[in-house]
Amino acid sequence: MEPYWAGILSLLLSVLLHLHGCCYADTWAAMPVHGTGKLQPEDGICAALVTPYGYSCEEHTVTTTDGYILSVYRIPHGVNGNSQSLGSPVFLQHGLCRAGYQWLENSPQESLGFVLADEGFDVWVGNTRGTRWSSGHIQLSVNDKAYWNWTVDELMSYDLQAMLGLVHSTTGQKSYYIGHSQGSLIALGALAQGTITELVASLVLFAPVAYLNQSKSFFAKAGADLYFEKLFSIAGITEFNPTSGIGADFMDFVCARSDSLCKAFWGPNCCMNMTRVPFYLQFDPQPTSTKNIMHFSQLIRTGTFQKYDYGTSGNMVEYLQPYPPTYELSSISTEISLFILHGGLDQLADANDVQRLIGDLKCKVKTTFVESYGHSDFIVGMHAYEDVYQDVVSFLKSSN
C-alpha cells in the first residue's frame, strides 16, 4: 500500500508545485535529504555532542503517566564549573521533527546549551515522545499504530509535566524554560491549562507558534489547504518519518525536483553555516505522528489555538462538546514572565501571528524582533550569541 500512496502524494505534489510555481531565494544547494555522517546508532546525545567538548553530561529517563519513556539530558555546569555548586535549572525544549540535540549542534561558543552551562546554569535538555532518544513505552513499540496516537495536546499534558517534574524533583527548584517553535507552542498550551505553572519560573520562546493561519510556509500552507495529512491517515500511516518509508519518498520527490523547496517548510535563514548541514543531517529530521501533522494543519486552517478536532461526533465523545476547546492564552498566570523572540524572515512563525499571540497574553512579556532572522537562525545561526543569546542570559539572570 505504501508505494501506491507515495505515488498518489507525488502526483498531487507535482501538480501543486506546477500551479504555485513557488520558490525561495536561498537554497540547500542540492543538499541530499539524509545525512551520512559518523553518528553511531548506540550514541546518545551526551556521547555524540557533549562530552567530546569536555563537559559533564548525565542521561536521565522519566515515564509519562500514559506510558511513554522519555530521555532527558543534563549538563550540570560549564566546562570549568564546580559540580558542588550548581546554578538555577534551565530546561530546553526542541521543535517539530527535531530533538534535544538542536541546542548543542554547533561549537560551545555558538550553541545555547553550552552557553548557558558556561554562564553558570544547570542545563536540562528534553526529548519528546517519538524522537530517536525517547522512543520507549511501557507496553507499545514504535511499530504499533497505537504508539503514534498523539498530538501536541499530549506533549502538553504528559511530556512536559513529566520532564519538568523530573527537573523539579531532582533540583528542588522551578526551571527557566526555553522553547523553540513546537517547543514554544506546547509550553503556552500547558501554561494556559495550568499544568506546569508551578514548575517554571520564566520562559524564553524562540519563533513561537500558537496561531498559524498567517504562515507563509509553502509546505505548511499547501499541505493544510489540500488536506495532505488525510491521505496519510487514509493509508493507515500513523508515523510521519521524513527519513524512511513514505515520508522519505515524499521528501526525496520534492528535493529531486526543486532544491529550494527542500527547505520550504521553515523558509529562508540568514545566518546558517551551510558547511555544517551534512553534520546536522546526522540528526535531522526526527519522526512525529501523522496525527500531530494533522493537528498542525488544523491550526493553520482555522487560525485558532485549539485542541485536536475529531469532528463533531468525535468531539462530543472526547470533549463533551461539538467543537474542540481552545487554549486561552489570557489565562496564563500574570506571575509568569515571557521573553519572545521572532524573526522577519520566518515563514512559519509569521510576524503577524506572533503579534496576535503577544496581544492575547496578560502576563509580563518582553519581545525582540530580529528582522533578518528566519525560523532556524535562533538555534543554529552563526551570530546568534551576539544577536540574541546574550540578551537571553541577561533576561534569565535578571529573573532570579
mmCIF file with all atom_site columns, N, CA, C and O in Angstrom, residues 28 31-37 39 49 94-103 105-106 127 131-133 180 241-244 251 262 266 269 272 276-287 376 379-380:
data_model
loop_
_atom_site.group_PDB
_atom_site.id
_atom_site.type_symbol
_atom_site.label_atom_id
_atom_site.label_alt_id
_atom_site.label_comp_id
_atom_site.label_asym_id
_atom_site.label_entity_id
_atom_site.label_seq_id
_atom_site.pdbx_PDB_ins_code
_atom_site.Cartn_x
_atom_site.Cartn_y
_atom_site.Cartn_z
_atom_site.occupancy
_atom_site.B_iso_or_equiv
_atom_site.pdbx_formal_charge
_atom_site.auth_seq_id
_atom_site.auth_comp_id
_atom_site.auth_asym_id
_atom_site.auth_atom_id
_atom_site.pdbx_PDB_model_num
ATOM 1   N N  . TRP A 1 28  ? 19.187 24.817 -0.567 1.00 0.00 ? 28  TRP A N  1
ATOM 2   C CA . TRP A 1 28  ? 20.045 23.804 0.055  1.00 0.00 ? 28  TRP A CA 1
ATOM 3   C C  . TRP A 1 28  ? 21.214 23.444 -0.853 1.00 0.00 ? 28  TRP A C  1
ATOM 4   O O  . TRP A 1 28  ? 21.995 22.572 -0.517 1.00 0.00 ? 28  TRP A O  1
ATOM 5   N N  . MET A 1 31  ? 21.560 19.836 -1.624 1.00 0.00 ? 31  MET A N  1
ATOM 6   C CA . MET A 1 31  ? 21.979 19.017 -0.493 1.00 0.00 ? 31  MET A CA 1
ATOM 7   C C  . MET A 1 31  ? 21.101 17.774 -0.408 1.00 0.00 ? 31  MET A C  1
ATOM 8   O O  . MET A 1 31  ? 19.886 17.865 -0.553 1.00 0.00 ? 31  MET A O  1
ATOM 9   N N  . PRO A 1 32  ? 21.659 16.587 -0.193 1.00 0.00 ? 32  PRO A N  1
ATOM 10  C CA . PRO A 1 32  ? 20.837 15.388 -0.051 1.00 0.00 ? 32  PRO A CA 1
ATOM 11  C C  . PRO A 1 32  ? 19.951 15.482 1.186  1.00 0.00 ? 32  PRO A C  1
ATOM 12  O O  . PRO A 1 32  ? 20.279 16.171 2.148  1.00 0.00 ? 32  PRO A O  1
ATOM 13  N N  . VAL A 1 33  ? 18.831 14.771 1.129  1.00 0.00 ? 33  VAL A N  1
ATOM 14  C CA . VAL A 1 33  ? 17.885 14.832 2.234  1.00 0.00 ? 33  VAL A CA 1
ATOM 15  C C  . VAL A 1 33  ? 18.464 14.201 3.494  1.00 0.00 ? 33  VAL A C  1
ATOM 16  O O  . VAL A 1 33  ? 18.265 14.668 4.595  1.00 0.00 ? 33  VAL A O  1
ATOM 17  N N  . HIS A 1 34  ? 19.179 13.119 3.355  1.00 0.00 ? 34  HIS A N  1
ATOM 18  C CA . HIS A 1 34  ? 19.601 12.346 4.512  1.00 0.00 ? 34  HIS A CA 1
ATOM 19  C C  . HIS A 1 34  ? 21.100 12.487 4.746  1.00 0.00 ? 34  HIS A C  1
ATOM 20  O O  . HIS A 1 34  ? 21.896 12.480 3.828  1.00 0.00 ? 34  HIS A O  1
ATOM 21  N N  . GLY A 1 35  ? 21.483 12.592 6.024  1.00 0.00 ? 35  GLY A N  1
ATOM 22  C CA . GLY A 1 35  ? 22.888 12.695 6.354  1.00 0.00 ? 35  GLY A CA 1
ATOM 23  C C  . GLY A 1 35  ? 23.575 11.347 6.327  1.00 0.00 ? 35  GLY A C  1
ATOM 24  O O  . GLY A 1 35  ? 22.959 10.300 6.490  1.00 0.00 ? 35  GLY A O  1
ATOM 25  N N  . THR A 1 36  ? 24.878 11.370 6.117  1.00 0.00 ? 36  THR A N  1
ATOM 26  C CA . THR A 1 36  ? 25.652 10.127 6.078  1.00 0.00 ? 36  THR A CA 1
ATOM 27  C C  . THR A 1 36  ? 26.899 10.289 6.932  1.00 0.00 ? 36  THR A C  1
ATOM 28  O O  . THR A 1 36  ? 27.998 9.901  6.543  1.00 0.00 ? 36  THR A O  1
ATOM 29  N N  . GLY A 1 37  ? 26.750 10.912 8.101  1.00 0.00 ? 37  GLY A N  1
ATOM 30  C CA . GLY A 1 37  ? 27.897 11.183 8.960  1.00 0.00 ? 37  GLY A CA 1
ATOM 31  C C  . GLY A 1 37  ? 28.289 9.997  9.793  1.00 0.00 ? 37  GLY A C  1
ATOM 32  O O  . GLY A 1 37  ? 27.949 8.858  9.504  1.00 0.00 ? 37  GLY A O  1
ATOM 33  N N  . LEU A 1 39  ? 27.663 9.464  13.142 1.00 0.00 ? 39  LEU A N  1
ATOM 34  C CA . LEU A 1 39  ? 26.863 9.165  14.317 1.00 0.00 ? 39  LEU A CA 1
ATOM 35  C C  . LEU A 1 39  ? 26.515 7.685  14.349 1.00 0.00 ? 39  LEU A C  1
ATOM 36  O O  . LEU A 1 39  ? 26.005 7.134  13.380 1.00 0.00 ? 39  LEU A O  1
ATOM 37  N N  . LEU A 1 49  ? 27.618 14.649 21.397 1.00 0.00 ? 49  LEU A N  1
ATOM 38  C CA . LEU A 1 49  ? 27.740 16.095 21.276 1.00 0.00 ? 49  LEU A CA 1
ATOM 39  C C  . LEU A 1 49  ? 28.326 16.824 22.479 1.00 0.00 ? 49  LEU A C  1
ATOM 40  O O  . LEU A 1 49  ? 28.802 17.954 22.323 1.00 0.00 ? 49  LEU A O  1
ATOM 41  N N  . HIS A 1 94  ? 12.856 21.300 22.292 1.00 0.00 ? 94  HIS A N  1
ATOM 42  C CA . HIS A 1 94  ? 13.056 21.386 20.848 1.00 0.00 ? 94  HIS A CA 1
ATOM 43  C C  . HIS A 1 94  ? 11.755 21.594 20.082 1.00 0.00 ? 94  HIS A C  1
ATOM 44  O O  . HIS A 1 94  ? 10.653 21.562 20.626 1.00 0.00 ? 94  HIS A O  1
ATOM 45  N N  . GLY A 1 95  ? 11.904 21.751 18.760 1.00 0.00 ? 95  GLY A N  1
ATOM 46  C CA . GLY A 1 95  ? 10.774 21.970 17.876 1.00 0.00 ? 95  GLY A CA 1
ATOM 47  C C  . GLY A 1 95  ? 10.321 20.714 17.158 1.00 0.00 ? 95  GLY A C  1
ATOM 48  O O  . GLY A 1 95  ? 10.803 19.603 17.419 1.00 0.00 ? 95  GLY A O  1
ATOM 49  N N  . LEU A 1 96  ? 9.406  20.893 16.214 1.00 0.00 ? 96  LEU A N  1
ATOM 50  C CA . LEU A 1 96  ? 8.795  19.805 15.457 1.00 0.00 ? 96  LEU A CA 1
ATOM 51  C C  . LEU A 1 96  ? 9.828  19.095 14.591 1.00 0.00 ? 96  LEU A C  1
ATOM 52  O O  . LEU A 1 96  ? 10.629 19.732 13.903 1.00 0.00 ? 96  LEU A O  1
ATOM 53  N N  . CYS A 1 97  ? 9.780  17.762 14.614 1.00 0.00 ? 97  CYS A N  1
ATOM 54  C CA . CYS A 1 97  ? 10.690 16.908 13.832 1.00 0.00 ? 97  CYS A CA 1
ATOM 55  C C  . CYS A 1 97  ? 12.151 17.143 14.193 1.00 0.00 ? 97  CYS A C  1
ATOM 56  O O  . CYS A 1 97  ? 13.055 16.918 13.373 1.00 0.00 ? 97  CYS A O  1
ATOM 57  N N  . ARG A 1 98  ? 12.380 17.566 15.412 1.00 0.00 ? 98  ARG A N  1
ATOM 58  C CA . ARG A 1 98  ? 13.732 17.725 15.913 1.00 0.00 ? 98  ARG A CA 1
ATOM 59  C C  . ARG A 1 98  ? 13.796 17.054 17.285 1.00 0.00 ? 98  ARG A C  1
ATOM 60  O O  . ARG A 1 98  ? 12.848 16.441 17.748 1.00 0.00 ? 98  ARG A O  1
ATOM 61  N N  . ALA A 1 99  ? 14.948 17.157 17.946 1.00 0.00 ? 99  ALA A N  1
ATOM 62  C CA . ALA A 1 99  ? 15.110 16.608 19.289 1.00 0.00 ? 99  ALA A CA 1
ATOM 63  C C  . ALA A 1 99  ? 16.094 17.487 20.045 1.00 0.00 ? 99  ALA A C  1
ATOM 64  O O  . ALA A 1 99  ? 16.544 18.525 19.536 1.00 0.00 ? 99  ALA A O  1
ATOM 65  N N  . GLY A 1 100 ? 16.464 17.070 21.250 1.00 0.00 ? 100 GLY A N  1
ATOM 66  C CA . GLY A 1 100 ? 17.261 17.920 22.118 1.00 0.00 ? 100 GLY A CA 1
ATOM 67  C C  . GLY A 1 100 ? 18.616 18.307 21.568 1.00 0.00 ? 100 GLY A C  1
ATOM 68  O O  . GLY A 1 100 ? 19.200 19.317 21.995 1.00 0.00 ? 100 GLY A O  1
ATOM 69  N N  . TYR A 1 101 ? 19.136 17.547 20.627 1.00 0.00 ? 101 TYR A N  1
ATOM 70  C CA . TYR A 1 101 ? 20.440 17.852 20.039 1.00 0.00 ? 101 TYR A CA 1
ATOM 71  C C  . TYR A 1 101 ? 20.487 19.242 19.423 1.00 0.00 ? 101 TYR A C  1
ATOM 72  O O  . TYR A 1 101 ? 21.549 19.829 19.249 1.00 0.00 ? 101 TYR A O  1
ATOM 73  N N  . GLN A 1 102 ? 19.309 19.820 19.066 1.00 0.00 ? 102 GLN A N  1
ATOM 74  C CA . GLN A 1 102 ? 19.315 21.081 18.333 1.00 0.00 ? 102 GLN A CA 1
ATOM 75  C C  . GLN A 1 102 ? 19.985 22.200 19.118 1.00 0.00 ? 102 GLN A C  1
ATOM 76  O O  . GLN A 1 102 ? 20.459 23.181 18.529 1.00 0.00 ? 102 GLN A O  1
ATOM 77  N N  . TRP A 1 103 ? 20.045 22.067 20.452 1.00 0.00 ? 103 TRP A N  1
ATOM 78  C CA . TRP A 1 103 ? 20.651 23.099 21.289 1.00 0.00 ? 103 TRP A CA 1
ATOM 79  C C  . TRP A 1 103 ? 22.162 22.932 21.426 1.00 0.00 ? 103 TRP A C  1
ATOM 80  O O  . TRP A 1 103 ? 22.807 23.736 22.101 1.00 0.00 ? 103 TRP A O  1
ATOM 81  N N  . GLU A 1 105 ? 24.327 21.592 18.592 1.00 0.00 ? 105 GLU A N  1
ATOM 82  C CA . GLU A 1 105 ? 24.864 21.155 17.302 1.00 0.00 ? 105 GLU A CA 1
ATOM 83  C C  . GLU A 1 105 ? 26.082 21.950 16.829 1.00 0.00 ? 105 GLU A C  1
ATOM 84  O O  . GLU A 1 105 ? 26.850 21.467 16.008 1.00 0.00 ? 105 GLU A O  1
ATOM 85  N N  . ASN A 1 106 ? 26.236 23.159 17.306 1.00 0.00 ? 106 ASN A N  1
ATOM 86  C CA . ASN A 1 106 ? 27.368 23.976 16.890 1.00 0.00 ? 106 ASN A CA 1
ATOM 87  C C  . ASN A 1 106 ? 28.449 23.960 17.961 1.00 0.00 ? 106 ASN A C  1
ATOM 88  O O  . ASN A 1 106 ? 28.367 23.223 18.936 1.00 0.00 ? 106 ASN A O  1
ATOM 89  N N  . ASN A 1 127 ? 13.528 15.663 25.355 1.00 0.00 ? 127 ASN A N  1
ATOM 90  C CA . ASN A 1 127 ? 13.240 14.972 24.092 1.00 0.00 ? 127 ASN A CA 1
ATOM 91  C C  . ASN A 1 127 ? 11.823 14.405 24.186 1.00 0.00 ? 127 ASN A C  1
ATOM 92  O O  . ASN A 1 127 ? 11.559 13.540 25.025 1.00 0.00 ? 127 ASN A O  1
ATOM 93  N N  . THR A 1 131 ? 10.781 10.710 19.239 1.00 0.00 ? 131 THR A N  1
ATOM 94  C CA . THR A 1 131 ? 12.111 11.021 18.751 1.00 0.00 ? 131 THR A CA 1
ATOM 95  C C  . THR A 1 131 ? 13.045 9.849  19.045 1.00 0.00 ? 131 THR A C  1
ATOM 96  O O  . THR A 1 131 ? 12.741 8.960  19.851 1.00 0.00 ? 131 THR A O  1
ATOM 97  N N  . ARG A 1 132 ? 14.179 9.861  18.394 1.00 0.00 ? 132 ARG A N  1
ATOM 98  C CA . ARG A 1 132 ? 15.116 8.739  18.485 1.00 0.00 ? 132 ARG A CA 1
ATOM 99  C C  . ARG A 1 132 ? 15.474 8.390  19.928 1.00 0.00 ? 132 ARG A C  1
ATOM 100 O O  . ARG A 1 132 ? 15.635 7.219  20.272 1.00 0.00 ? 132 ARG A O  1
ATOM 101 N N  . TRP A 1 133 ? 15.612 9.405  20.780 1.00 0.00 ? 133 TRP A N  1
ATOM 102 C CA . TRP A 1 133 ? 16.068 9.159  22.146 1.00 0.00 ? 133 TRP A CA 1
ATOM 103 C C  . TRP A 1 133 ? 14.912 9.044  23.142 1.00 0.00 ? 133 TRP A C  1
ATOM 104 O O  . TRP A 1 133 ? 15.139 8.900  24.327 1.00 0.00 ? 133 TRP A O  1
ATOM 105 N N  . HIS A 1 180 ? 11.586 26.331 21.390 1.00 0.00 ? 180 HIS A N  1
ATOM 106 C CA . HIS A 1 180 ? 11.656 26.793 20.005 1.00 0.00 ? 180 HIS A CA 1
ATOM 107 C C  . HIS A 1 180 ? 10.508 26.184 19.218 1.00 0.00 ? 180 HIS A C  1
ATOM 108 O O  . HIS A 1 180 ? 10.267 24.978 19.299 1.00 0.00 ? 180 HIS A O  1
ATOM 109 N N  . ASN A 1 241 ? 7.722  9.888  9.278  1.00 0.00 ? 241 ASN A N  1
ATOM 110 C CA . ASN A 1 241 ? 9.183  9.860  9.434  1.00 0.00 ? 241 ASN A CA 1
ATOM 111 C C  . ASN A 1 241 ? 9.814  10.303 8.122  1.00 0.00 ? 241 ASN A C  1
ATOM 112 O O  . ASN A 1 241 ? 9.817  9.550  7.150  1.00 0.00 ? 241 ASN A O  1
ATOM 113 N N  . PRO A 1 242 ? 10.339 11.530 8.069  1.00 0.00 ? 242 PRO A N  1
ATOM 114 C CA . PRO A 1 242 ? 10.917 12.035 6.816  1.00 0.00 ? 242 PRO A CA 1
ATOM 115 C C  . PRO A 1 242 ? 12.183 11.322 6.369  1.00 0.00 ? 242 PRO A C  1
ATOM 116 O O  . PRO A 1 242 ? 12.714 11.630 5.306  1.00 0.00 ? 242 PRO A O  1
ATOM 117 N N  . THR A 1 243 ? 12.690 10.367 7.168  1.00 0.00 ? 243 THR A N  1
ATOM 118 C CA . THR A 1 243 ? 13.924 9.674  6.782  1.00 0.00 ? 243 THR A CA 1
ATOM 119 C C  . THR A 1 243 ? 13.691 8.240  6.336  1.00 0.00 ? 243 THR A C  1
ATOM 120 O O  . THR A 1 243 ? 14.641 7.539  5.995  1.00 0.00 ? 243 THR A O  1
ATOM 121 N N  . SER A 1 244 ? 12.441 7.766  6.338  1.00 0.00 ? 244 SER A N  1
ATOM 122 C CA . SER A 1 244 ? 12.188 6.399  5.905  1.00 0.00 ? 244 SER A CA 1
ATOM 123 C C  . SER A 1 244 ? 10.761 6.266  5.396  1.00 0.00 ? 244 SER A C  1
ATOM 124 O O  . SER A 1 244 ? 9.896  7.084  5.697  1.00 0.00 ? 244 SER A O  1
ATOM 125 N N  . MET A 1 251 ? 9.881  13.441 0.693  1.00 0.00 ? 251 MET A N  1
ATOM 126 C CA . MET A 1 251 ? 10.948 14.432 0.714  1.00 0.00 ? 251 MET A CA 1
ATOM 127 C C  . MET A 1 251 ? 11.889 14.262 -0.473 1.00 0.00 ? 251 MET A C  1
ATOM 128 O O  . MET A 1 251 ? 12.335 15.242 -1.073 1.00 0.00 ? 251 MET A O  1
ATOM 129 N N  . CYS A 1 262 ? 13.455 22.098 -0.741 1.00 0.00 ? 262 CYS A N  1
ATOM 130 C CA . CYS A 1 262 ? 13.947 21.219 0.323  1.00 0.00 ? 262 CYS A CA 1
ATOM 131 C C  . CYS A 1 262 ? 13.831 21.902 1.677  1.00 0.00 ? 262 CYS A C  1
ATOM 132 O O  . CYS A 1 262 ? 13.729 21.251 2.704  1.00 0.00 ? 262 CYS A O  1
ATOM 133 N N  . TRP A 1 266 ? 10.304 25.557 6.510  1.00 0.00 ? 266 TRP A N  1
ATOM 134 C CA . TRP A 1 266 ? 10.662 26.570 7.510  1.00 0.00 ? 266 TRP A CA 1
ATOM 135 C C  . TRP A 1 266 ? 10.877 27.937 6.884  1.00 0.00 ? 266 TRP A C  1
ATOM 136 O O  . TRP A 1 266 ? 10.747 28.947 7.549  1.00 0.00 ? 266 TRP A O  1
ATOM 137 N N  . ASN A 1 269 ? 16.790 31.206 5.895  1.00 0.00 ? 269 ASN A N  1
ATOM 138 C CA . ASN A 1 269 ? 17.523 31.620 7.084  1.00 0.00 ? 269 ASN A CA 1
ATOM 139 C C  . ASN A 1 269 ? 18.705 32.466 6.639  1.00 0.00 ? 269 ASN A C  1
ATOM 140 O O  . ASN A 1 269 ? 19.327 32.194 5.613  1.00 0.00 ? 269 ASN A O  1
ATOM 141 N N  . MET A 1 272 ? 22.766 30.647 8.721  1.00 0.00 ? 272 MET A N  1
ATOM 142 C CA . MET A 1 272 ? 23.177 29.262 8.933  1.00 0.00 ? 272 MET A CA 1
ATOM 143 C C  . MET A 1 272 ? 24.488 28.985 8.207  1.00 0.00 ? 272 MET A C  1
ATOM 144 O O  . MET A 1 272 ? 24.686 29.418 7.074  1.00 0.00 ? 272 MET A O  1
ATOM 145 N N  . ARG A 1 276 ? 27.874 23.158 7.621  1.00 0.00 ? 276 ARG A N  1
ATOM 146 C CA . ARG A 1 276 ? 27.512 22.302 8.750  1.00 0.00 ? 276 ARG A CA 1
ATOM 147 C C  . ARG A 1 276 ? 26.323 21.405 8.448  1.00 0.00 ? 276 ARG A C  1
ATOM 148 O O  . ARG A 1 276 ? 26.014 20.507 9.228  1.00 0.00 ? 276 ARG A O  1
ATOM 149 N N  . VAL A 1 277 ? 25.623 21.644 7.347  1.00 0.00 ? 277 VAL A N  1
ATOM 150 C CA . VAL A 1 277 ? 24.385 20.917 7.068  1.00 0.00 ? 277 VAL A CA 1
ATOM 151 C C  . VAL A 1 277 ? 24.584 19.401 7.040  1.00 0.00 ? 277 VAL A C  1
ATOM 152 O O  . VAL A 1 277 ? 23.769 18.659 7.605  1.00 0.00 ? 277 VAL A O  1
ATOM 153 N N  . PRO A 1 278 ? 25.637 18.871 6.407  1.00 0.00 ? 278 PRO A N  1
ATOM 154 C CA . PRO A 1 278 ? 25.816 17.408 6.461  1.00 0.00 ? 278 PRO A CA 1
ATOM 155 C C  . PRO A 1 278 ? 25.906 16.881 7.890  1.00 0.00 ? 278 PRO A C  1
ATOM 156 O O  . PRO A 1 278 ? 25.417 15.789 8.181  1.00 0.00 ? 278 PRO A O  1
ATOM 157 N N  . PHE A 1 279 ? 26.504 17.664 8.782  1.00 0.00 ? 279 PHE A N  1
ATOM 158 C CA . PHE A 1 279 ? 26.558 17.246 10.193 1.00 0.00 ? 279 PHE A CA 1
ATOM 159 C C  . PHE A 1 279 ? 25.168 17.289 10.814 1.00 0.00 ? 279 PHE A C  1
ATOM 160 O O  . PHE A 1 279 ? 24.764 16.351 11.510 1.00 0.00 ? 279 PHE A O  1
ATOM 161 N N  . TYR A 1 280 ? 24.404 18.359 10.557 1.00 0.00 ? 280 TYR A N  1
ATOM 162 C CA . TYR A 1 280 ? 23.051 18.445 11.097 1.00 0.00 ? 280 TYR A CA 1
ATOM 163 C C  . TYR A 1 280 ? 22.196 17.270 10.643 1.00 0.00 ? 280 TYR A C  1
ATOM 164 O O  . TYR A 1 280 ? 21.360 16.758 11.391 1.00 0.00 ? 280 TYR A O  1
ATOM 165 N N  . LEU A 1 281 ? 22.396 16.848 9.410  1.00 0.00 ? 281 LEU A N  1
ATOM 166 C CA . LEU A 1 281 ? 21.559 15.800 8.844  1.00 0.00 ? 281 LEU A CA 1
ATOM 167 C C  . LEU A 1 281 ? 21.860 14.413 9.400  1.00 0.00 ? 281 LEU A C  1
ATOM 168 O O  . LEU A 1 281 ? 21.178 13.448 9.069  1.00 0.00 ? 281 LEU A O  1
ATOM 169 N N  . GLN A 1 282 ? 22.869 14.308 10.251 1.00 0.00 ? 282 GLN A N  1
ATOM 170 C CA . GLN A 1 282 ? 23.039 13.071 11.006 1.00 0.00 ? 282 GLN A CA 1
ATOM 171 C C  . GLN A 1 282 ? 21.908 12.905 12.024 1.00 0.00 ? 282 GLN A C  1
ATOM 172 O O  . GLN A 1 282 ? 21.599 11.792 12.443 1.00 0.00 ? 282 GLN A O  1
ATOM 173 N N  . PHE A 1 283 ? 21.316 14.013 12.422 1.00 0.00 ? 283 PHE A N  1
ATOM 174 C CA . PHE A 1 283 ? 20.294 14.013 13.460 1.00 0.00 ? 283 PHE A CA 1
ATOM 175 C C  . PHE A 1 283 ? 18.911 14.352 12.901 1.00 0.00 ? 283 PHE A C  1
ATOM 176 O O  . PHE A 1 283 ? 17.893 13.859 13.389 1.00 0.00 ? 283 PHE A O  1
ATOM 177 N N  . ASP A 1 284 ? 18.864 15.228 11.923 1.00 0.00 ? 284 ASP A N  1
ATOM 178 C CA . ASP A 1 284 ? 17.605 15.716 11.376 1.00 0.00 ? 284 ASP A CA 1
ATOM 179 C C  . ASP A 1 284 ? 17.148 14.904 10.181 1.00 0.00 ? 284 ASP A C  1
ATOM 180 O O  . ASP A 1 284 ? 17.983 14.426 9.413  1.00 0.00 ? 284 ASP A O  1
ATOM 181 N N  . PRO A 1 285 ? 15.821 14.856 9.951  1.00 0.00 ? 285 PRO A N  1
ATOM 182 C CA . PRO A 1 285 ? 14.752 15.214 10.879 1.00 0.00 ? 285 PRO A CA 1
ATOM 183 C C  . PRO A 1 285 ? 14.345 14.010 11.712 1.00 0.00 ? 285 PRO A C  1
ATOM 184 O O  . PRO A 1 285 ? 14.686 12.878 11.383 1.00 0.00 ? 285 PRO A O  1
ATOM 185 N N  . GLN A 1 286 ? 13.606 14.258 12.761 1.00 0.00 ? 286 GLN A N  1
ATOM 186 C CA . GLN A 1 286 ? 13.115 13.213 13.655 1.00 0.00 ? 286 GLN A CA 1
ATOM 187 C C  . GLN A 1 286 ? 11.651 12.889 13.344 1.00 0.00 ? 286 GLN A C  1
ATOM 188 O O  . GLN A 1 286 ? 10.923 13.726 12.795 1.00 0.00 ? 286 GLN A O  1
ATOM 189 N N  . PRO A 1 287 ? 11.202 11.683 13.696 1.00 0.00 ? 287 PRO A N  1
ATOM 190 C CA . PRO A 1 287 ? 9.795  11.333 13.419 1.00 0.00 ? 287 PRO A CA 1
ATOM 191 C C  . PRO A 1 287 ? 8.821  12.108 14.298 1.00 0.00 ? 287 PRO A C  1
ATOM 192 O O  . PRO A 1 287 ? 9.166  12.584 15.385 1.00 0.00 ? 287 PRO A O  1
ATOM 193 N N  . SER A 1 376 ? 15.155 29.031 11.824 1.00 0.00 ? 376 SER A N  1
ATOM 194 C CA . SER A 1 376 ? 16.209 28.257 12.475 1.00 0.00 ? 376 SER A CA 1
ATOM 195 C C  . SER A 1 376 ? 17.403 29.084 12.919 1.00 0.00 ? 376 SER A C  1
ATOM 196 O O  . SER A 1 376 ? 18.294 28.570 13.595 1.00 0.00 ? 376 SER A O  1
ATOM 197 N N  . ILE A 1 379 ? 18.516 29.081 16.509 1.00 0.00 ? 379 ILE A N  1
ATOM 198 C CA . ILE A 1 379 ? 19.097 27.859 17.057 1.00 0.00 ? 379 ILE A CA 1
ATOM 199 C C  . ILE A 1 379 ? 20.487 27.596 16.494 1.00 0.00 ? 379 ILE A C  1
ATOM 200 O O  . ILE A 1 379 ? 21.413 27.263 17.244 1.00 0.00 ? 379 ILE A O  1
ATOM 201 N N  . VAL A 1 380 ? 20.662 27.734 15.199 1.00 0.00 ? 380 VAL A N  1
ATOM 202 C CA . VAL A 1 380 ? 21.947 27.382 14.582 1.00 0.00 ? 380 VAL A CA 1
ATOM 203 C C  . VAL A 1 380 ? 22.583 28.548 13.835 1.00 0.00 ? 380 VAL A C  1
ATOM 204 O O  . VAL A 1 380 ? 23.542 28.359 13.093 1.00 0.00 ? 380 VAL A O  1
#
